[in-house]
mmCIF file of C-alpha atoms in Angstrom:
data_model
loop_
_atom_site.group_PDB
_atom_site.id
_atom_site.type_symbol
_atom_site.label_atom_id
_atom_site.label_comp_id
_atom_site.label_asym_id
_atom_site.label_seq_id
_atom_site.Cartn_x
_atom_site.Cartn_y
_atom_site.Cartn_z
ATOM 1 C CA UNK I 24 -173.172 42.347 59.059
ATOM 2 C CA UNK I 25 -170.338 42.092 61.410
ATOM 3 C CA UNK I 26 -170.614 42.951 64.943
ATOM 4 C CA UNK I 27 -168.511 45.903 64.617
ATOM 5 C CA UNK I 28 -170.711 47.040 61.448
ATOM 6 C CA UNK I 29 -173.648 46.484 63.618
ATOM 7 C CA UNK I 30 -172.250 48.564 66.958
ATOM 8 C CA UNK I 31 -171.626 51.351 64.297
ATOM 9 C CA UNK I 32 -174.950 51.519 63.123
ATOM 10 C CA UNK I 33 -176.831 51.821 66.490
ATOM 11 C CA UNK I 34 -174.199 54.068 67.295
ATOM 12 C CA UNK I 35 -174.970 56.358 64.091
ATOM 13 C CA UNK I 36 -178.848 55.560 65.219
ATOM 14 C CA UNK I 37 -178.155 56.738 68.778
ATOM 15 C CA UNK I 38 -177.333 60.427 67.898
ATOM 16 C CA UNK I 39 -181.134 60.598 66.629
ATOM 17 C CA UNK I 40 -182.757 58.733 68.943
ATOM 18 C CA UNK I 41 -183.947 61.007 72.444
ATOM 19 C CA UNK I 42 -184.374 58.056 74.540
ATOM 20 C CA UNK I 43 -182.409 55.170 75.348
ATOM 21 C CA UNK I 44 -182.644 51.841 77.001
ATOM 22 C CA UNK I 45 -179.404 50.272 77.339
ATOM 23 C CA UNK I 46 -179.923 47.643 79.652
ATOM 24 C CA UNK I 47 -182.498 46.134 76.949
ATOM 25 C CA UNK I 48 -180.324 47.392 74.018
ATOM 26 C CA UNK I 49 -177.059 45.123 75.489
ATOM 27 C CA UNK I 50 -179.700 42.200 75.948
ATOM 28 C CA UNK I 51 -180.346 42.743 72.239
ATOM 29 C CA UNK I 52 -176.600 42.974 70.824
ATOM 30 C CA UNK I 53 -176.566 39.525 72.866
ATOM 31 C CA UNK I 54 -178.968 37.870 71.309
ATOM 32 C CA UNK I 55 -178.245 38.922 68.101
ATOM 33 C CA UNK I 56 -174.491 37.706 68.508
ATOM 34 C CA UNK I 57 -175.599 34.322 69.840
ATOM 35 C CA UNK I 58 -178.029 33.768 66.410
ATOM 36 C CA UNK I 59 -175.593 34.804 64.179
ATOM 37 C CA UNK I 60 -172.799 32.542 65.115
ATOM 38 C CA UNK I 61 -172.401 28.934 64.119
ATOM 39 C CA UNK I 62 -171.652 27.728 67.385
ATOM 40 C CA UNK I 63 -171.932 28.551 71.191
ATOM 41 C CA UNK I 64 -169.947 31.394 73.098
ATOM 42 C CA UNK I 65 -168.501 31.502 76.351
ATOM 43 C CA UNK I 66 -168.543 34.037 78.719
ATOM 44 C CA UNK I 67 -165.565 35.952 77.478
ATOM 45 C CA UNK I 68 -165.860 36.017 73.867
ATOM 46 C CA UNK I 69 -169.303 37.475 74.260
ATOM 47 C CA UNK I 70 -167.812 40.205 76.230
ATOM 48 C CA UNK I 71 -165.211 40.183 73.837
ATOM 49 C CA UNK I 72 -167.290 40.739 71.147
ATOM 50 C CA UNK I 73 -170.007 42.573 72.106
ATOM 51 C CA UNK I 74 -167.607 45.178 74.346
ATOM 52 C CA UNK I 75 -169.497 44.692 77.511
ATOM 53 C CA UNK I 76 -168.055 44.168 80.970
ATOM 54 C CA UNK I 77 -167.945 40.259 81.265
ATOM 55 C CA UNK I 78 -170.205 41.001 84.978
ATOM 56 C CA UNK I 79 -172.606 43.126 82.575
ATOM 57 C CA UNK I 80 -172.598 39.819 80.655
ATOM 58 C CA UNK I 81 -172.684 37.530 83.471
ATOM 59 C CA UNK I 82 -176.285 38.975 84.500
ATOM 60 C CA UNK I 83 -178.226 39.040 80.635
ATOM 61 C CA UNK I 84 -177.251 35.826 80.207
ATOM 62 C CA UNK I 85 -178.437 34.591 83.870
ATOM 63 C CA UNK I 86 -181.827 36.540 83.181
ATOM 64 C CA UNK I 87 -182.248 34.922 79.723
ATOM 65 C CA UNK I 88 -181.397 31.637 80.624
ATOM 66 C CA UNK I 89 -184.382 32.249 83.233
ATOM 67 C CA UNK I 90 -187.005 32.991 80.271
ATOM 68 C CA UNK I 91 -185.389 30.121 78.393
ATOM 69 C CA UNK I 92 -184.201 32.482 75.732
ATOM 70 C CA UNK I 93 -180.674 30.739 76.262
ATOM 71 C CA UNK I 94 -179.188 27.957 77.241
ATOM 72 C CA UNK I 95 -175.587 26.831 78.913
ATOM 73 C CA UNK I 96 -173.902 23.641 77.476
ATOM 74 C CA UNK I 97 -173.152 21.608 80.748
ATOM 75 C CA UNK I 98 -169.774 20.472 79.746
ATOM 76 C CA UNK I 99 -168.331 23.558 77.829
ATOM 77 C CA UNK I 100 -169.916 26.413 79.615
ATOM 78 C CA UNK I 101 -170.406 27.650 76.582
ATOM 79 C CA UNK I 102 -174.093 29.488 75.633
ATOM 80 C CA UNK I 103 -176.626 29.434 72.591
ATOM 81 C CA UNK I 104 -179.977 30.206 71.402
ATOM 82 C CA UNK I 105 -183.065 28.009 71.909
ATOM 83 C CA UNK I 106 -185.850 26.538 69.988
ATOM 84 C CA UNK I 107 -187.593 29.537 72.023
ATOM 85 C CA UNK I 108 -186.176 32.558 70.053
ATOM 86 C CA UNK I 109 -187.145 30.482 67.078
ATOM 87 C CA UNK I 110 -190.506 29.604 68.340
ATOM 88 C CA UNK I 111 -190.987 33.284 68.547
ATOM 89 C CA UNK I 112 -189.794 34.020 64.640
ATOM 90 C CA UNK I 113 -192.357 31.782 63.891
ATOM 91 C CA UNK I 114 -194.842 33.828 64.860
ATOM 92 C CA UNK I 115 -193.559 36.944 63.472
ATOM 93 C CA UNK I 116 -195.161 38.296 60.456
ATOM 94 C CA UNK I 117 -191.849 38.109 58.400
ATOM 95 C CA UNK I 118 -191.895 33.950 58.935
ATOM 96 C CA UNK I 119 -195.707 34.206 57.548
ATOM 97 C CA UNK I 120 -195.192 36.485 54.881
ATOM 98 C CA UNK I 121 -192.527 34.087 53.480
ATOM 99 C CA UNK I 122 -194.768 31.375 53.260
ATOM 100 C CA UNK I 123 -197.520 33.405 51.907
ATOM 101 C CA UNK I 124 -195.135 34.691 49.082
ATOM 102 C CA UNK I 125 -194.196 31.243 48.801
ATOM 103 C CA UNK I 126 -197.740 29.922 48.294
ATOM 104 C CA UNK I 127 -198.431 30.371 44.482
ATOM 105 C CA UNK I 128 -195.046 29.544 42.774
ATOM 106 C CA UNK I 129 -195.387 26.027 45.089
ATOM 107 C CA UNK I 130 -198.694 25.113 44.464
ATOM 108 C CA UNK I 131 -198.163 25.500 40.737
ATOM 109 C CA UNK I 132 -195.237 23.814 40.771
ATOM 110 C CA UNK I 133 -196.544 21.050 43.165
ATOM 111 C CA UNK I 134 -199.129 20.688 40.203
ATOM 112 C CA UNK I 135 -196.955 20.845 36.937
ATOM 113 C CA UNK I 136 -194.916 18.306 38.473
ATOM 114 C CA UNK I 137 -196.962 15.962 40.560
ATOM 115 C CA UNK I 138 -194.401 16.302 43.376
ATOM 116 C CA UNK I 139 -194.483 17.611 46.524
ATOM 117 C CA UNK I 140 -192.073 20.912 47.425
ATOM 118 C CA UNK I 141 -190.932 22.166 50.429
ATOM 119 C CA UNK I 142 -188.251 24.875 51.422
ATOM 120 C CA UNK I 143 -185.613 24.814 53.825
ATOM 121 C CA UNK I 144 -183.038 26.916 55.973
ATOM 122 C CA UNK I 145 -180.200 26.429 57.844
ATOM 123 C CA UNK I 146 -181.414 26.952 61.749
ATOM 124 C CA UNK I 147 -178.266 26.687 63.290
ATOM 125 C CA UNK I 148 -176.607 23.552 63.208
ATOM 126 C CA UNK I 149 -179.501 22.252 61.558
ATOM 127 C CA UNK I 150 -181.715 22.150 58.500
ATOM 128 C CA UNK I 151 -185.585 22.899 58.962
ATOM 129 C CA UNK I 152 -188.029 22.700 56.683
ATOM 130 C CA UNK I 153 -190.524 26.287 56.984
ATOM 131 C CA UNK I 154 -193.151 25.540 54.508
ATOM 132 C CA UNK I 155 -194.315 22.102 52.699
ATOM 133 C CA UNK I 156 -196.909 22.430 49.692
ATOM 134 C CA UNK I 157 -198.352 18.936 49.428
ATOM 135 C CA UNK I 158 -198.932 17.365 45.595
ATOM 136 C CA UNK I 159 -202.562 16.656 44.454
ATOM 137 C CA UNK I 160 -201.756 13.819 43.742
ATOM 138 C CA UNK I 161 -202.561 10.972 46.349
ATOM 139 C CA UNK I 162 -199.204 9.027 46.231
ATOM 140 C CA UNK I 163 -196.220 11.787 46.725
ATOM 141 C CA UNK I 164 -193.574 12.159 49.846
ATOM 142 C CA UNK I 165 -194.021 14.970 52.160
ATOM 143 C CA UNK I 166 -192.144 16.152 54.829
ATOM 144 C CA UNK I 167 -193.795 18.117 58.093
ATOM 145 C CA UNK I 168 -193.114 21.596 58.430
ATOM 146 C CA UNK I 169 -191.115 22.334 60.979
ATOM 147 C CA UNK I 170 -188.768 19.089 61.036
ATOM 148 C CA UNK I 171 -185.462 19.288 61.158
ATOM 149 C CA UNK I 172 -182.595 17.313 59.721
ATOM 150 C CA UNK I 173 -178.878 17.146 59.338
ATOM 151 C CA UNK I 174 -176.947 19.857 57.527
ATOM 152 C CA UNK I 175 -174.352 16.953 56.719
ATOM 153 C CA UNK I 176 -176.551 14.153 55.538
ATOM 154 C CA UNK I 177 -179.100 15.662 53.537
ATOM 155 C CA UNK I 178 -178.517 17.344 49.941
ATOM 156 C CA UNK I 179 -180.386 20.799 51.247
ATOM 157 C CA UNK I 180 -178.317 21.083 54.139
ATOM 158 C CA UNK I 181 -175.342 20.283 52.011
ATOM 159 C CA UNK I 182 -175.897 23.195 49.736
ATOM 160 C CA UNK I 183 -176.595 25.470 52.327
ATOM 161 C CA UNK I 184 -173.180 24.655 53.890
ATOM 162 C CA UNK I 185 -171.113 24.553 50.712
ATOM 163 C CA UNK I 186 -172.343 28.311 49.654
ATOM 164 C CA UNK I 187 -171.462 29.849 52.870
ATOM 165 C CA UNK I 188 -168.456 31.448 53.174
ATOM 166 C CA UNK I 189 -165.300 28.772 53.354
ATOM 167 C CA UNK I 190 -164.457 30.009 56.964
ATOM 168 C CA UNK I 191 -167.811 29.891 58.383
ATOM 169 C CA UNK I 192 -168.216 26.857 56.621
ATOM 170 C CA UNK I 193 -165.056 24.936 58.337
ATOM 171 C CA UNK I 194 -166.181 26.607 61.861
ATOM 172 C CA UNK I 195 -169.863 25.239 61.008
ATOM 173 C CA UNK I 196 -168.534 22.065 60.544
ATOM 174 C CA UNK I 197 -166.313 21.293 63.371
ATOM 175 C CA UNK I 198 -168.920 22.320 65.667
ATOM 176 C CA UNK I 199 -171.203 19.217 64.023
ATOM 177 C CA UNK I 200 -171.408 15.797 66.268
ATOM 178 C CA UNK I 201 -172.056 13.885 63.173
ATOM 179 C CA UNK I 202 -169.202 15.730 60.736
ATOM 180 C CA UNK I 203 -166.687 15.283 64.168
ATOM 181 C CA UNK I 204 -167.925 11.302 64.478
ATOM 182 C CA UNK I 205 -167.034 10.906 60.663
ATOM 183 C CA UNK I 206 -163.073 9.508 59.881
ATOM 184 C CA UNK I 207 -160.749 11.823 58.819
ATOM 185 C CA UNK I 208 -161.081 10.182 55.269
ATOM 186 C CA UNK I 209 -164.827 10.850 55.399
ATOM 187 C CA UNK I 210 -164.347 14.492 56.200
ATOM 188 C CA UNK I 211 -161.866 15.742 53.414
ATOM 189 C CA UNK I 212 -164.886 13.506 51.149
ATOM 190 C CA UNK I 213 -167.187 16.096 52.362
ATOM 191 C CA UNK I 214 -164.926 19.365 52.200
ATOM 192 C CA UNK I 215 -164.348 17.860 48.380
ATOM 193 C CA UNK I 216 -167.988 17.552 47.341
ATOM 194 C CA UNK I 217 -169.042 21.128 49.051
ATOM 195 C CA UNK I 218 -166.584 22.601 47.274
ATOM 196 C CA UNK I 219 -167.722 21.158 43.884
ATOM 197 C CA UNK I 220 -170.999 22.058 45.280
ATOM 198 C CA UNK I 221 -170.380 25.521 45.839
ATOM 199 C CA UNK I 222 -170.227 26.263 41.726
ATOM 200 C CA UNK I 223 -174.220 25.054 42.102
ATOM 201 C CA UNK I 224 -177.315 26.510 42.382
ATOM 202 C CA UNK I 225 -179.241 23.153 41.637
ATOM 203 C CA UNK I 226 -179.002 19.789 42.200
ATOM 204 C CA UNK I 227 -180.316 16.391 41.541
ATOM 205 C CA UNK I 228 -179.096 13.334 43.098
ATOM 206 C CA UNK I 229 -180.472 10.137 44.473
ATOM 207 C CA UNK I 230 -181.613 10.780 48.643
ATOM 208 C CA UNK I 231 -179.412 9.967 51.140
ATOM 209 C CA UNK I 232 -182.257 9.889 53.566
ATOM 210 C CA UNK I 233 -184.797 8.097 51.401
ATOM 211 C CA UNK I 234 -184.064 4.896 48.856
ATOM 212 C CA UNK I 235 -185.552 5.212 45.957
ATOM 213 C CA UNK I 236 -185.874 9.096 45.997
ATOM 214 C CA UNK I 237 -184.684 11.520 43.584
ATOM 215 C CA UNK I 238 -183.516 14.916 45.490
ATOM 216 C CA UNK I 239 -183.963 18.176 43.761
ATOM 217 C CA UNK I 240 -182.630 21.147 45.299
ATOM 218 C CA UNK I 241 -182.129 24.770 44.312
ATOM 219 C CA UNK I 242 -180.718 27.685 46.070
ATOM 220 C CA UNK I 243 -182.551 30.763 46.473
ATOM 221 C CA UNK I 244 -180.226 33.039 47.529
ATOM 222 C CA UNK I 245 -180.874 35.857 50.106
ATOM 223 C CA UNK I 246 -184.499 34.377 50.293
ATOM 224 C CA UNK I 247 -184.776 33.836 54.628
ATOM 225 C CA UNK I 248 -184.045 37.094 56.522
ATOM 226 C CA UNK I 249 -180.877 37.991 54.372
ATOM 227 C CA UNK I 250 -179.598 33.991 53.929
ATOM 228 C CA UNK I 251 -180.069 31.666 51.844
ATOM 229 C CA UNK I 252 -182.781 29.025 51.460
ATOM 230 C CA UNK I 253 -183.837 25.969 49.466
ATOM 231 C CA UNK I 254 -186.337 25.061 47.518
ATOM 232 C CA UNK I 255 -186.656 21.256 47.294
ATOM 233 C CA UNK I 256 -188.785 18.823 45.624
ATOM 234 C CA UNK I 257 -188.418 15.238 46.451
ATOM 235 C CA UNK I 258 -189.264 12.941 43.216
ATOM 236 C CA UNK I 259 -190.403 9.304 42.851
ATOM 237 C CA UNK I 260 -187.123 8.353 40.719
ATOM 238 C CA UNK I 261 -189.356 8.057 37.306
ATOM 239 C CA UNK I 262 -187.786 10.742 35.576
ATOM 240 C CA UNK I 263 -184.815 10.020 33.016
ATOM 241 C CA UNK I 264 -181.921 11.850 32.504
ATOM 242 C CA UNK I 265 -183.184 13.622 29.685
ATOM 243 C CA UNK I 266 -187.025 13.967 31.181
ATOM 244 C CA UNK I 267 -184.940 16.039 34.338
ATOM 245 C CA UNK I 268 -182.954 17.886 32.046
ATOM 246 C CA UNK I 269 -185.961 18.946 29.836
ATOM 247 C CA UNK I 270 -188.801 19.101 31.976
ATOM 248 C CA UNK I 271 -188.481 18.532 35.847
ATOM 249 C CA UNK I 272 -185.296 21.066 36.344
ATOM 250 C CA UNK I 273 -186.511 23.893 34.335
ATOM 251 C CA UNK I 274 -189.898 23.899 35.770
ATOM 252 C CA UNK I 275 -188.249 24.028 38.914
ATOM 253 C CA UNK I 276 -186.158 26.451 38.151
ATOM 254 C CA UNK I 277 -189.511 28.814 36.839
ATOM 255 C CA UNK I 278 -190.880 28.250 40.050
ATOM 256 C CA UNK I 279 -187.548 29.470 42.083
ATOM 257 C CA UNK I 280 -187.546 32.665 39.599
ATOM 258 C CA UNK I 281 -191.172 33.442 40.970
ATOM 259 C CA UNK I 282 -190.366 32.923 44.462
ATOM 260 C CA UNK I 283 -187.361 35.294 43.752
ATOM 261 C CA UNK I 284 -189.600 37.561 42.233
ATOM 262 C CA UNK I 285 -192.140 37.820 44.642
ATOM 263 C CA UNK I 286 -190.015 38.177 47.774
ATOM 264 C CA UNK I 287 -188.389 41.209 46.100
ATOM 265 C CA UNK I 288 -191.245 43.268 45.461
ATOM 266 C CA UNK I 289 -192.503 42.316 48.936
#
C-alpha cells in the first residue's frame, strides 16, 4: 500500500472514529514509512511523504530515537528502523502464529526428506531466518533462528530480491554495502541472474555460503505480513539430478502447498 493509499484509508477511518490521537497517529504513519522503505529517510522526505511539518517531524523522530525505536546514520543524517521494532514483532502473536502454522508441513517435510528446513524473509536490507525445524536425523545442517544473512550472497535472499518489483529492487540494491563494493561487471552479473530468477518460484543450486551444500529454495508468496517468504531446505549434495527432480523438489513443493494452505485459512 502506498503512503497516499494508506493516508486515505485512516482518513476514510477517521470520519467513524469519535476520538482521535494525532500526536500518536503521526508517530505511527512514521514508523510505518520508515519499515516499508528499502533504505533510510532524511528529514525532508519524511515530511515529504508523510505531509507533516518537517518541525512536527523533527520532534517524533528525536522522541523515538530516545526509546531506540530509530536510529540516525552518522554520516548521512539519514533515519531507519531498529532491531527494536523487530524485537517487538517477534513477540507479537502474528510472528508466533506463523511459526505455529508453519510447524506441521516442516516437521513432515524435515522427516520425508531427512533435511533440515527453515524459512526466511527479507528484514530490511537483510535476510533472517524466523523459524528452523531441525531433521531427526543426527547428521543434517541447521541454521539458528533468528540469524541473518546477505540478501546478495545467499540463494533465499536472491529470490526475495529478484521477485520484488524491478524499481524497488534497483533502489534495494544500491542501498547494499556489499552489491555497491562489487565491480560494475559483477553487478550487471547480478541484475542478469535476478532477472532470470524472477520467472522462479524454486530453486536448486549448489550454496554459496556452504561447500558441499545443495540449496533448495521456494517462494511462498504473500506468506510474512503481506510479503513474500522462503521456504528453504539445505541438502547434503547426495541427490542426483533425477532423484531432485523426482523426489526432493516435489516433496518440497507439497510441503510449500500446505504452508500456503494453512496460512490462508488462518
Amino acid at each position: 500500500m502506498t503512503v497516499e493509499n494508506a493516508a486515505r484509508v485512516r482518513a476514510k477511518k477517521a470520519t467513524t472514529v469519535k476520538y482521535s490521537v494525532p500526536a500518536f497517529e503521526h508517530g505511527l504513519d512514521l514508523l510505518e514509512l520508515l519499515l516499508a522503505s528499502p533504505v533510510s529517510l532524511s528529514q525532508t522526505a519524511i515530511a515529504n511523504q508523510t505531509g507533516r511539518p518537517i518541525s512536527s517531524v523533527f520532534r517524533l523522530l528525536n522522541c523515538l530515537e530516545q526509546r531506540r525505536y530509530v536510529q540516525r546514520d552518522v554520516d548521512t543524517g539519514n533515519y531507519g528502523p531498529t532491531m527494536r521494532l523487530y524485537q517487538l514483532a517477534q513477540a507479537c502473536p502474528a510472528h508466533q502464529r506463523f511459526r505455529d502454522l508453519a510447524m506441521a508441513p516442516m516437521q513432515d517435510l524435515a522427516r520425508k526428506v531427512g533435511e533440515s528446513c527453515h524459512l526466511s524473509i527479507r528484514e530490511g536490507n537483510q535476510l533472517r531466518v524466523v523459524y528452523n525445524q531441525p531433521s531427526p536425523h543426527m547428521h543434517s545442517l541447521n541454521v539458528s533462528e533468528n540469524a541473518t544473512y546477505s540478501l546478495v550472497r545467499t540463494t533465499a535472499g536472491k529470490l526475495l530480491l529478484a521477485h520484488l518489483p524491478s524499481d524497488r529492487r534497483e533502489r534495494l540494491l544500491e542501498s547494499l554495502p556489499e552489491f555497491r563494493e562489487y565491480s560494475s561487471r559483477e553487478q550487471e552479473t547480478l541484475r542478469a541472474d535476478l532477472e532470470e530468477l524472477g520467472l522462479k518460484k524454486i530453486t536448486a543450486v549448489p550454496s554459496q555460503v556452504t561447500p558441499g551444500v545443495l540449496d533448495v529454495d521456494l517462494l511462498l508468496e504473500n506468506a510474512w505480513l503481506g510479503d513474500h517468504a522462503v521456504l528453504a531446505v539445505p541438502c547434503i549434495q547426495k541427490y542426483s539430478k533425477s532423484e531432485q527432480k523426482t523426489n526432493l523438489l516435489p516433496t518440497i513443493e507439497a510441503a510449500a502447498e500446505h504452508i500456503v494452505a494453512a496460512l490462508k485459512e488462518a
